[in-house]
Amino acid sequence: MKVFIGSVIVVILLCIGLWLLLSPTYTKVGKAAKKYKNFWGDPENGNSTDARKEEK
């Protein structure tokens, strides 16, 4: 039982470490997703027009 609990603690610590390593990329991914969402239009509010058409 002690080995199981220790293994679970080690796995949790590894997951937290991996999350801390990857967390700076979350903002980069979010900014890129927001840029593409603005470029292709926002289908959530019923306005799915292409942003490129508005520029013309």
Short mmCIF file of C-alpha atoms in Angstrom, two decimals:
data_model
loop_
_atom_site.label_atom_id
_atom_site.label_comp_id
_atom_site.label_asym_id
_atom_site.label_seq_id
_atom_site.Cartn_x
_atom_site.Cartn_y
_atom_site.Cartn_z
CA MET A 1 0.00 0.00 0.00
CA LYS A 2 2.88 2.35 0.77
CA VAL A 3 4.33 1.74 -2.68
CA PHE A 4 0.98 2.56 -4.31
CA ILE A 5 0.59 5.81 -2.38
CA GLY A 6 4.18 6.78 -3.15
CA SER A 7 3.66 6.03 -6.82
CA VAL A 8 0.52 8.15 -6.92
CA ILE A 9 2.37 11.04 -5.27
CA VAL A 10 5.23 10.76 -7.77
CA VAL A 11 2.82 10.70 -10.71
CA ILE A 12 1.01 13.78 -9.37
CA LEU A 13 4.31 15.62 -8.92
CA LEU A 14 5.34 14.72 -12.47
CA CYS A 15 2.02 15.97 -13.83
CA ILE A 16 2.38 19.24 -11.92
CA GLY A 17 5.92 19.64 -13.27
CA LEU A 18 4.76 18.97 -16.82
CA TRP A 19 1.92 21.47 -16.39
CA LEU A 20 4.38 24.10 -15.15
CA LEU A 21 6.64 23.47 -18.12
CA LEU A 22 3.79 23.79 -20.61
CA SER A 23 1.90 26.67 -19.01
CA PRO A 24 3.76 29.45 -20.90
CA THR A 25 2.59 27.93 -24.17
CA TYR A 26 -1.07 28.22 -23.13
CA THR A 27 -1.02 31.98 -23.65
CA LYS A 28 0.64 31.54 -27.05
CA VAL A 29 -1.99 29.01 -28.09
CA GLY A 30 -4.76 31.26 -26.80
CA LYS A 31 -3.45 34.28 -28.71
CA ALA A 32 -3.14 32.26 -31.91
CA ALA A 33 -6.64 30.84 -31.51
CA LYS A 34 -8.05 34.31 -30.91
CA LYS A 35 -6.28 35.62 -34.01
CA TYR A 36 -7.71 32.84 -36.20
CA LYS A 37 -11.15 33.26 -34.63
CA ASN A 38 -11.12 36.95 -35.49
CA PHE A 39 -9.85 36.21 -39.00
CA TRP A 40 -12.47 33.60 -39.88
CA GLY A 41 -15.37 35.24 -38.08
CA ASP A 42 -17.22 34.39 -34.90
CA PRO A 43 -19.90 31.74 -35.50
CA GLU A 44 -21.05 31.81 -31.85
CA ASN A 45 -23.07 35.00 -32.17
CA GLY A 46 -24.59 34.04 -35.51
CA ASN A 47 -22.19 36.19 -37.50
CA SER A 48 -20.12 33.73 -39.49
CA THR A 49 -19.02 36.23 -42.11
CA ASP A 50 -15.43 36.08 -43.17
CA ALA A 51 -13.25 38.89 -41.88
CA ARG A 52 -11.55 39.07 -45.27
CA LYS A 53 -14.84 40.05 -46.93
CA GLU A 54 -15.24 42.97 -44.56
CA GLU A 55 -11.82 44.34 -45.57
CA LYS A 56 -12.77 44.57 -49.26
#
